[in-house]
C-alpha cells in the first residue's frame, strides 16, 4: 500500500486545533464544570466527554445550548442550577430524562453503559 501524503493530514490537524480553540473561546458552555474550574485537579476525561455529548444532544434537540452566560462565572452558576428545558420544541420525557442524567454532576452522571441502557438511547 502506497504511503499517503502527510500534508493534508497536517493541514487538517491545524484546522482541527484552530476549531477547538475557537470552540473553547466562543462556547464555554460546552466545557464541563470539573474542567472549567479544575485548577490543576485531575478529572475523568471520559465523563467530561459524556457531558460534551449531552450539550450537543441538547443543542440538536432544542436548537440552543443548555446553559448560557455572558461570562464563565455566570455560566458556572447556571450549570450548578437545575437544568431547564424549553417548552418548544417539545421533546419526550425519555429524551429529557437521558439529557438530564448526562448533564448531571460527575458523581451521578451517566457513564457509557448507562447511556446505552437508557430507554431513549436504546429505543426500548
mmCIF file of N, CA and C in Angstrom:
data_model
loop_
_atom_site.group_PDB
_atom_site.id
_atom_site.type_symbol
_atom_site.label_atom_id
_atom_site.label_comp_id
_atom_site.label_asym_id
_atom_site.label_seq_id
_atom_site.Cartn_x
_atom_site.Cartn_y
_atom_site.Cartn_z
ATOM 1 N N UNK A 1 0.837 -1.172 0.000
ATOM 2 C CA UNK A 1 0.000 0.000 0.000
ATOM 3 C C UNK A 1 0.885 1.240 0.000
ATOM 4 N N UNK A 2 0.587 2.162 -0.878
ATOM 5 C CA UNK A 2 1.394 3.375 -1.006
ATOM 6 C C UNK A 2 1.199 4.274 0.206
ATOM 7 N N UNK A 3 2.287 4.966 0.558
ATOM 8 C CA UNK A 3 2.184 5.919 1.663
ATOM 9 C C UNK A 3 1.285 7.080 1.264
ATOM 10 N N UNK A 4 0.430 7.473 2.180
ATOM 11 C CA UNK A 4 -0.442 8.613 1.926
ATOM 12 C C UNK A 4 0.331 9.892 2.225
ATOM 13 N N UNK A 5 0.067 10.950 1.470
ATOM 14 C CA UNK A 5 0.769 12.207 1.747
ATOM 15 C C UNK A 5 0.411 12.726 3.136
ATOM 16 N N UNK A 6 1.395 13.288 3.808
ATOM 17 C CA UNK A 6 1.186 13.750 5.178
ATOM 18 C C UNK A 6 0.654 15.176 5.243
ATOM 19 N N UNK A 7 0.822 15.919 4.191
ATOM 20 C CA UNK A 7 0.413 17.319 4.237
ATOM 21 C C UNK A 7 -1.083 17.516 4.473
ATOM 22 N N UNK A 8 -1.972 16.829 3.760
ATOM 23 C CA UNK A 8 -3.398 17.054 4.033
ATOM 24 C C UNK A 8 -3.768 16.759 5.488
ATOM 25 N N UNK A 9 -3.183 15.709 6.045
ATOM 26 C CA UNK A 9 -3.468 15.398 7.437
ATOM 27 C C UNK A 9 -2.974 16.519 8.339
ATOM 28 N N UNK A 10 -1.772 17.027 8.050
ATOM 29 C CA UNK A 10 -1.234 18.126 8.849
ATOM 30 C C UNK A 10 -2.128 19.352 8.753
ATOM 31 N N UNK A 11 -2.591 19.654 7.544
ATOM 32 C CA UNK A 11 -3.482 20.800 7.371
ATOM 33 C C UNK A 11 -4.780 20.575 8.141
ATOM 34 N N UNK A 12 -5.274 19.349 8.088
ATOM 35 C CA UNK A 12 -6.497 19.026 8.822
ATOM 36 C C UNK A 12 -6.278 19.192 10.321
ATOM 37 N N UNK A 13 -5.138 18.716 10.820
ATOM 38 C CA UNK A 13 -4.861 18.821 12.252
ATOM 39 C C UNK A 13 -4.744 20.286 12.677
ATOM 40 N N UNK A 14 -4.125 21.120 11.836
ATOM 41 C CA UNK A 14 -4.048 22.543 12.154
ATOM 42 C C UNK A 14 -5.440 23.160 12.205
ATOM 43 N N UNK A 15 -6.278 22.790 11.233
ATOM 44 C CA UNK A 15 -7.647 23.294 11.225
ATOM 45 C C UNK A 15 -8.391 22.814 12.467
ATOM 46 N N UNK A 16 -8.227 21.527 12.802
ATOM 47 C CA UNK A 16 -8.919 20.961 13.952
ATOM 48 C C UNK A 16 -8.506 21.669 15.238
ATOM 49 N N UNK A 17 -7.213 21.895 15.412
ATOM 50 C CA UNK A 17 -6.746 22.615 16.603
ATOM 51 C C UNK A 17 -7.312 24.028 16.646
ATOM 52 N N UNK A 18 -7.354 24.683 15.494
ATOM 53 C CA UNK A 18 -7.918 26.024 15.416
ATOM 54 C C UNK A 18 -9.399 26.005 15.783
ATOM 55 N N UNK A 19 -10.127 25.017 15.263
ATOM 56 C CA UNK A 19 -11.557 24.896 15.561
ATOM 57 C C UNK A 19 -11.775 24.640 17.047
ATOM 58 N N UNK A 20 -10.950 23.786 17.634
ATOM 59 C CA UNK A 20 -11.083 23.501 19.071
ATOM 60 C C UNK A 20 -10.873 24.757 19.897
ATOM 61 N N UNK A 21 -9.851 25.534 19.544
ATOM 62 C CA UNK A 21 -9.583 26.767 20.281
ATOM 63 C C UNK A 21 -10.743 27.740 20.130
ATOM 64 N N UNK A 22 -11.311 27.806 18.933
ATOM 65 C CA UNK A 22 -12.461 28.675 18.699
ATOM 66 C C UNK A 22 -13.643 28.242 19.555
ATOM 67 N N UNK A 23 -13.891 26.946 19.621
ATOM 68 C CA UNK A 23 -14.993 26.431 20.431
ATOM 69 C C UNK A 23 -14.760 26.767 21.900
ATOM 70 N N UNK A 24 -13.526 26.609 22.367
ATOM 71 C CA UNK A 24 -13.224 26.914 23.766
ATOM 72 C C UNK A 24 -13.483 28.386 24.074
ATOM 73 N N UNK A 25 -13.093 29.269 23.136
ATOM 74 C CA UNK A 25 -13.269 30.699 23.367
ATOM 75 C C UNK A 25 -14.722 31.117 23.247
ATOM 76 N N UNK A 26 -15.386 30.638 22.216
ATOM 77 C CA UNK A 26 -16.715 31.132 21.895
ATOM 78 C C UNK A 26 -17.829 30.390 22.614
ATOM 79 N N UNK A 27 -17.617 29.163 23.014
ATOM 80 C CA UNK A 27 -18.672 28.360 23.620
ATOM 81 C C UNK A 27 -18.216 27.718 24.919
ATOM 82 N N UNK A 28 -17.996 28.506 25.957
ATOM 83 C CA UNK A 28 -17.585 27.890 27.217
ATOM 84 C C UNK A 28 -18.652 26.967 27.787
ATOM 85 N N UNK A 29 -19.888 27.047 27.290
ATOM 86 C CA UNK A 29 -20.964 26.190 27.774
ATOM 87 C C UNK A 29 -20.759 24.730 27.464
ATOM 88 N N UNK A 30 -19.837 24.426 26.563
ATOM 89 C CA UNK A 30 -19.592 23.020 26.255
ATOM 90 C C UNK A 30 -18.580 22.420 27.230
ATOM 91 N N UNK A 31 -17.896 23.274 27.997
ATOM 92 C CA UNK A 31 -16.941 22.774 28.990
ATOM 93 C C UNK A 31 -17.690 22.309 30.223
ATOM 94 N N UNK A 32 -17.349 21.171 30.686
ATOM 95 C CA UNK A 32 -17.958 20.650 31.902
ATOM 96 C C UNK A 32 -17.375 21.383 33.110
ATOM 97 N N UNK A 33 -18.144 21.473 34.163
ATOM 98 C CA UNK A 33 -17.710 22.251 35.321
ATOM 99 C C UNK A 33 -16.402 21.751 35.912
ATOM 100 N N UNK A 34 -16.191 20.437 35.944
ATOM 101 C CA UNK A 34 -14.962 19.937 36.556
ATOM 102 C C UNK A 34 -13.727 20.297 35.738
ATOM 103 N N UNK A 35 -13.891 20.590 34.452
ATOM 104 C CA UNK A 35 -12.776 21.038 33.618
ATOM 105 C C UNK A 35 -12.619 22.546 33.760
ATOM 106 N N UNK A 36 -13.723 23.272 33.731
ATOM 107 C CA UNK A 36 -13.685 24.731 33.776
ATOM 108 C C UNK A 36 -13.090 25.262 35.074
ATOM 109 N N UNK A 37 -13.318 24.576 36.176
ATOM 110 C CA UNK A 37 -12.820 25.086 37.459
ATOM 111 C C UNK A 37 -11.845 24.132 38.137
ATOM 112 N N UNK A 38 -11.207 23.272 37.360
ATOM 113 C CA UNK A 38 -10.385 22.230 37.976
ATOM 114 C C UNK A 38 -9.147 22.766 38.683
ATOM 115 N N UNK A 39 -8.523 23.819 38.188
ATOM 116 C CA UNK A 39 -7.373 24.392 38.869
ATOM 117 C C UNK A 39 -6.281 23.382 39.161
ATOM 118 N N UNK A 40 -5.960 22.522 38.202
ATOM 119 C CA UNK A 40 -4.915 21.534 38.377
ATOM 120 C C UNK A 40 -5.384 20.227 38.976
ATOM 121 N N UNK A 41 -6.662 20.126 39.318
ATOM 122 C CA UNK A 41 -7.205 18.903 39.896
ATOM 123 C C UNK A 41 -7.507 17.912 38.775
ATOM 124 N N UNK A 42 -7.192 16.646 39.000
ATOM 125 C CA UNK A 42 -7.437 15.619 37.986
ATOM 126 C C UNK A 42 -8.937 15.429 37.780
ATOM 127 N N UNK A 43 -9.305 15.063 36.555
ATOM 128 C CA UNK A 43 -10.696 14.782 36.234
ATOM 129 C C UNK A 43 -10.730 13.614 35.259
ATOM 130 N N UNK A 44 -11.888 13.000 35.114
ATOM 131 C CA UNK A 44 -12.060 11.859 34.223
ATOM 132 C C UNK A 44 -12.460 12.368 32.843
ATOM 133 N N UNK A 45 -11.573 12.272 31.852
ATOM 134 C CA UNK A 45 -11.899 12.804 30.530
ATOM 135 C C UNK A 45 -13.067 12.084 29.868
ATOM 136 N N UNK A 46 -13.283 10.819 30.185
ATOM 137 C CA UNK A 46 -14.412 10.095 29.597
ATOM 138 C C UNK A 46 -15.734 10.682 30.089
ATOM 139 N N UNK A 47 -15.806 10.995 31.368
ATOM 140 C CA UNK A 47 -17.024 11.589 31.914
ATOM 141 C C UNK A 47 -17.224 13.010 31.375
ATOM 142 N N UNK A 48 -16.131 13.710 31.131
ATOM 143 C CA UNK A 48 -16.224 15.039 30.527
ATOM 144 C C UNK A 48 -16.718 14.950 29.089
ATOM 145 N N UNK A 49 -16.281 13.921 28.371
ATOM 146 C CA UNK A 49 -16.762 13.712 27.002
ATOM 147 C C UNK A 49 -18.255 13.399 26.989
ATOM 148 N N UNK A 50 -18.720 12.665 27.981
ATOM 149 C CA UNK A 50 -20.154 12.379 28.077
ATOM 150 C C UNK A 50 -20.914 13.688 28.273
ATOM 151 N N UNK A 51 -20.402 14.558 29.132
ATOM 152 C CA UNK A 51 -21.021 15.871 29.334
ATOM 153 C C UNK A 51 -21.111 16.621 27.996
ATOM 154 N N UNK A 52 -19.997 16.674 27.264
ATOM 155 C CA UNK A 52 -19.982 17.388 25.984
ATOM 156 C C UNK A 52 -21.001 16.796 25.014
ATOM 157 N N UNK A 53 -21.132 15.473 25.012
ATOM 158 C CA UNK A 53 -22.148 14.828 24.167
ATOM 159 C C UNK A 53 -23.551 15.241 24.600
ATOM 160 N N UNK A 54 -23.755 15.402 25.895
ATOM 161 C CA UNK A 54 -25.046 15.860 26.397
ATOM 162 C C UNK A 54 -25.359 17.275 25.941
ATOM 163 N N UNK A 55 -24.346 18.133 25.929
ATOM 164 C CA UNK A 55 -24.527 19.504 25.443
ATOM 165 C C UNK A 55 -24.908 19.480 23.967
ATOM 166 N N UNK A 56 -24.211 18.653 23.189
ATOM 167 C CA UNK A 56 -24.507 18.542 21.756
ATOM 168 C C UNK A 56 -25.903 17.965 21.543
ATOM 169 N N UNK A 57 -26.260 16.944 22.294
ATOM 170 C CA UNK A 57 -27.587 16.328 22.180
ATOM 171 C C UNK A 57 -28.675 17.356 22.492
ATOM 172 N N UNK A 58 -28.502 18.097 23.574
ATOM 173 C CA UNK A 58 -29.459 19.143 23.945
ATOM 174 C C UNK A 58 -29.588 20.153 22.804
ATOM 175 N N UNK A 59 -28.453 20.584 22.263
ATOM 176 C CA UNK A 59 -28.465 21.569 21.179
ATOM 177 C C UNK A 59 -29.155 21.028 19.933
ATOM 178 N N UNK A 60 -28.958 19.755 19.635
ATOM 179 C CA UNK A 60 -29.604 19.163 18.466
ATOM 180 C C UNK A 60 -31.114 19.051 18.659
ATOM 181 N N UNK A 61 -31.547 18.729 19.860
ATOM 182 C CA UNK A 61 -32.978 18.562 20.131
ATOM 183 C C UNK A 61 -33.679 19.919 20.249
ATOM 184 N N UNK A 62 -33.058 20.866 20.962
ATOM 185 C CA UNK A 62 -33.739 22.121 21.283
ATOM 186 C C UNK A 62 -33.262 23.334 20.484
ATOM 187 N N UNK A 63 -32.185 23.185 19.720
ATOM 188 C CA UNK A 63 -31.723 24.277 18.874
ATOM 189 C C UNK A 63 -30.968 25.378 19.588
ATOM 190 N N UNK A 64 -30.521 25.113 20.795
ATOM 191 C CA UNK A 64 -29.716 26.079 21.551
ATOM 192 C C UNK A 64 -28.928 25.329 22.612
ATOM 193 N N UNK A 65 -27.925 25.994 23.182
ATOM 194 C CA UNK A 65 -27.130 25.369 24.234
ATOM 195 C C UNK A 65 -27.931 25.304 25.529
ATOM 196 N N UNK A 66 -27.665 24.306 26.356
ATOM 197 C CA UNK A 66 -28.426 24.169 27.602
ATOM 198 C C UNK A 66 -28.128 25.260 28.626
ATOM 199 N N UNK A 67 -26.950 25.824 28.567
ATOM 200 C CA UNK A 67 -26.555 26.854 29.522
ATOM 201 C C UNK A 67 -25.986 28.023 28.745
ATOM 202 N N UNK A 68 -26.307 29.213 29.179
ATOM 203 C CA UNK A 68 -25.797 30.398 28.519
ATOM 204 C C UNK A 68 -25.402 31.393 29.591
ATOM 205 N N UNK A 69 -24.358 32.112 29.329
ATOM 206 C CA UNK A 69 -23.910 33.119 30.273
ATOM 207 C C UNK A 69 -22.972 34.080 29.583
ATOM 208 N N UNK A 70 -22.975 35.306 30.025
ATOM 209 C CA UNK A 70 -22.134 36.313 29.395
ATOM 210 C C UNK A 70 -20.663 36.146 29.769
ATOM 211 N N UNK A 71 -20.396 35.402 30.850
ATOM 212 C CA UNK A 71 -19.012 35.096 31.214
ATOM 213 C C UNK A 71 -18.981 33.745 31.931
ATOM 214 N N UNK A 72 -17.802 33.260 32.180
ATOM 215 C CA UNK A 72 -17.644 31.922 32.755
ATOM 216 C C UNK A 72 -18.254 31.832 34.149
ATOM 217 N N UNK A 73 -18.150 32.878 34.948
ATOM 218 C CA UNK A 73 -18.698 32.836 36.310
ATOM 219 C C UNK A 73 -20.221 32.682 36.296
ATOM 220 N N UNK A 74 -20.884 33.440 35.436
ATOM 221 C CA UNK A 74 -22.343 33.314 35.311
ATOM 222 C C UNK A 74 -22.694 31.940 34.761
ATOM 223 N N UNK A 75 -21.923 31.492 33.794
ATOM 224 C CA UNK A 75 -22.164 30.182 33.193
ATOM 225 C C UNK A 75 -22.065 29.068 34.234
ATOM 226 N N UNK A 76 -21.020 29.079 35.052
ATOM 227 C CA UNK A 76 -20.864 28.050 36.083
ATOM 228 C C UNK A 76 -22.005 28.101 37.095
ATOM 229 N N UNK A 77 -22.464 29.292 37.412
ATOM 230 C CA UNK A 77 -23.598 29.432 38.329
ATOM 231 C C UNK A 77 -24.843 28.782 37.729
ATOM 232 N N UNK A 78 -25.079 29.004 36.448
ATOM 233 C CA UNK A 78 -26.252 28.419 35.788
ATOM 234 C C UNK A 78 -26.133 26.906 35.669
ATOM 235 N N UNK A 79 -24.937 26.419 35.426
ATOM 236 C CA UNK A 79 -24.732 24.968 35.328
ATOM 237 C C UNK A 79 -25.051 24.298 36.658
ATOM 238 N N UNK A 80 -24.746 24.970 37.758
ATOM 239 C CA UNK A 80 -24.999 24.400 39.081
ATOM 240 C C UNK A 80 -26.461 24.490 39.506
ATOM 241 N N UNK A 81 -27.288 25.161 38.713
ATOM 242 C CA UNK A 81 -28.725 25.211 38.976
ATOM 243 C C UNK A 81 -29.402 24.069 38.222
ATOM 244 N N UNK A 82 -30.682 23.894 38.453
ATOM 245 C CA UNK A 82 -31.433 22.837 37.769
ATOM 246 C C UNK A 82 -31.481 23.105 36.268
ATOM 247 N N UNK A 83 -31.354 22.045 35.505
ATOM 248 C CA UNK A 83 -31.434 22.130 34.050
ATOM 249 C C UNK A 83 -32.861 22.491 33.651
ATOM 250 N N UNK A 84 -32.994 23.453 32.759
ATOM 251 C CA UNK A 84 -34.307 23.899 32.289
ATOM 252 C C UNK A 84 -34.461 23.497 30.830
ATOM 253 N N UNK A 85 -35.597 22.880 30.525
ATOM 254 C CA UNK A 85 -35.898 22.511 29.148
ATOM 255 C C UNK A 85 -36.900 23.509 28.581
ATOM 256 N N UNK A 86 -36.679 23.981 27.359
ATOM 257 C CA UNK A 86 -37.640 24.910 26.765
ATOM 258 C C UNK A 86 -38.957 24.208 26.442
ATOM 259 N N UNK A 87 -40.034 24.987 26.376
ATOM 260 C CA UNK A 87 -41.339 24.410 26.046
ATOM 261 C C UNK A 87 -41.425 24.040 24.569
ATOM 262 N N UNK A 88 -40.685 24.766 23.754
ATOM 263 C CA UNK A 88 -40.702 24.499 22.318
ATOM 264 C C UNK A 88 -39.266 24.473 21.808
ATOM 265 N N UNK A 89 -38.907 23.531 20.998
ATOM 266 C CA UNK A 89 -39.718 22.407 20.533
ATOM 267 C C UNK A 89 -39.926 21.385 21.646
ATOM 268 N N UNK A 90 -40.974 20.630 21.503
ATOM 269 C CA UNK A 90 -41.269 19.630 22.530
ATOM 270 C C UNK A 90 -40.352 18.421 22.370
ATOM 271 N N UNK A 91 -40.119 17.750 23.468
ATOM 272 C CA UNK A 91 -39.307 16.530 23.467
ATOM 273 C C UNK A 91 -39.947 15.557 24.445
ATOM 274 N N UNK A 92 -39.748 14.285 24.195
ATOM 275 C CA UNK A 92 -40.339 13.263 25.061
ATOM 276 C C UNK A 92 -39.714 13.313 26.451
ATOM 277 N N UNK A 93 -40.445 12.805 27.414
ATOM 278 C CA UNK A 93 -39.909 12.752 28.780
ATOM 279 C C UNK A 93 -38.688 11.844 28.834
ATOM 280 N N UNK A 94 -38.657 10.796 27.991
ATOM 281 C CA UNK A 94 -37.492 9.898 27.945
ATOM 282 C C UNK A 94 -36.254 10.641 27.450
ATOM 283 N N UNK A 95 -36.437 11.477 26.443
ATOM 284 C CA UNK A 95 -35.328 12.273 25.911
ATOM 285 C C UNK A 95 -34.793 13.209 26.991
ATOM 286 N N UNK A 96 -35.675 13.925 27.646
ATOM 287 C CA UNK A 96 -35.273 14.856 28.699
ATOM 288 C C UNK A 96 -34.599 14.122 29.856
ATOM 289 N N UNK A 97 -35.106 12.948 30.184
ATOM 290 C CA UNK A 97 -34.537 12.144 31.267
ATOM 291 C C UNK A 97 -33.078 11.803 30.967
ATOM 292 N N UNK A 98 -32.802 11.351 29.740
ATOM 293 C CA UNK A 98 -31.434 10.988 29.400
ATOM 294 C C UNK A 98 -30.524 12.212 29.398
ATOM 295 N N UNK A 99 -30.967 13.296 28.782
ATOM 296 C CA UNK A 99 -30.143 14.503 28.744
ATOM 297 C C UNK A 99 -29.863 14.998 30.162
ATOM 298 N N UNK A 100 -30.874 14.972 31.017
ATOM 299 C CA UNK A 100 -30.705 15.414 32.399
ATOM 300 C C UNK A 100 -29.640 14.575 33.117
ATOM 301 N N UNK A 101 -29.606 13.275 32.865
ATOM 302 C CA UNK A 101 -28.621 12.408 33.514
ATOM 303 C C UNK A 101 -27.228 12.531 32.899
ATOM 304 N N UNK A 102 -27.152 12.914 31.646
ATOM 305 C CA UNK A 102 -25.844 13.130 31.014
ATOM 306 C C UNK A 102 -25.244 14.456 31.479
ATOM 307 N N UNK A 103 -26.088 15.439 31.730
ATOM 308 C CA UNK A 103 -25.619 16.754 32.171
ATOM 309 C C UNK A 103 -25.626 16.899 33.694
ATOM 310 N N UNK A 104 -25.706 15.801 34.386
ATOM 311 C CA UNK A 104 -25.697 15.805 35.853
ATOM 312 C C UNK A 104 -24.271 15.987 36.380
ATOM 313 N N UNK A 105 -24.131 16.328 37.659
ATOM 314 C CA UNK A 105 -22.792 16.386 38.261
ATOM 315 C C UNK A 105 -22.060 15.051 38.081
ATOM 316 N N UNK A 106 -20.758 15.109 38.013
ATOM 317 C CA UNK A 106 -19.947 13.940 37.654
ATOM 318 C C UNK A 106 -20.210 12.726 38.551
ATOM 319 N N UNK A 107 -20.501 12.940 39.819
ATOM 320 C CA UNK A 107 -20.706 11.802 40.731
ATOM 321 C C UNK A 107 -21.953 10.997 40.408
ATOM 322 N N UNK A 108 -22.931 11.630 39.771
ATOM 323 C CA UNK A 108 -24.166 10.913 39.431
ATOM 324 C C UNK A 108 -24.432 10.883 37.923
ATOM 325 N N UNK A 109 -23.486 11.387 37.131
ATOM 326 C CA UNK A 109 -23.637 11.422 35.672
ATOM 327 C C UNK A 109 -23.631 10.013 35.100
ATOM 328 N N UNK A 110 -24.463 9.810 34.087
ATOM 329 C CA UNK A 110 -24.439 8.532 33.367
ATOM 330 C C UNK A 110 -23.038 8.263 32.831
ATOM 331 N N UNK A 111 -22.639 6.996 32.858
ATOM 332 C CA UNK A 111 -21.439 6.568 32.152
ATOM 333 C C UNK A 111 -21.899 5.924 30.839
ATOM 334 N N UNK A 112 -20.978 5.453 30.029
ATOM 335 C CA UNK A 112 -21.343 4.897 28.714
ATOM 336 C C UNK A 112 -22.310 3.716 28.827
ATOM 337 N N UNK A 113 -22.068 2.724 29.686
ATOM 338 C CA UNK A 113 -23.043 1.630 29.793
ATOM 339 C C UNK A 113 -24.437 2.117 30.193
ATOM 340 N N UNK A 114 -24.505 3.110 31.068
ATOM 341 C CA UNK A 114 -25.810 3.642 31.467
ATOM 342 C C UNK A 114 -26.494 4.364 30.310
ATOM 343 N N UNK A 115 -25.723 5.085 29.510
ATOM 344 C CA UNK A 115 -26.296 5.737 28.328
ATOM 345 C C UNK A 115 -26.859 4.683 27.389
ATOM 346 N N UNK A 116 -26.095 3.621 27.169
ATOM 347 C CA UNK A 116 -26.539 2.564 26.250
ATOM 348 C C UNK A 116 -27.785 1.846 26.748
ATOM 349 N N UNK A 117 -27.981 1.808 28.060
ATOM 350 C CA UNK A 117 -29.153 1.148 28.635
ATOM 351 C C UNK A 117 -30.360 2.078 28.753
ATOM 352 N N UNK A 118 -30.143 3.359 28.581
ATOM 353 C CA UNK A 118 -31.241 4.308 28.720
ATOM 354 C C UNK A 118 -32.312 4.033 27.664
ATOM 355 N N UNK A 119 -33.592 4.043 28.050
ATOM 356 C CA UNK A 119 -34.667 3.733 27.098
ATOM 357 C C UNK A 119 -34.688 4.632 25.861
ATOM 358 N N UNK A 120 -34.375 5.919 26.021
ATOM 359 C CA UNK A 120 -34.411 6.802 24.853
ATOM 360 C C UNK A 120 -33.289 6.471 23.886
ATOM 361 N N UNK A 121 -32.107 6.175 24.399
ATOM 362 C CA UNK A 121 -30.965 5.840 23.547
ATOM 363 C C UNK A 121 -31.161 4.484 22.882
ATOM 364 N N UNK A 122 -31.600 3.523 23.656
ATOM 365 C CA UNK A 122 -31.706 2.156 23.138
ATOM 366 C C UNK A 122 -33.030 1.890 22.435
ATOM 367 N N UNK A 123 -33.950 2.862 22.486
ATOM 368 C CA UNK A 123 -35.260 2.739 21.833
ATOM 369 C C UNK A 123 -36.017 1.503 22.276
ATOM 370 N N UNK A 124 -35.919 1.204 23.564
ATOM 371 C CA UNK A 124 -36.645 0.051 24.116
ATOM 372 C C UNK A 124 -38.077 0.419 24.391
#
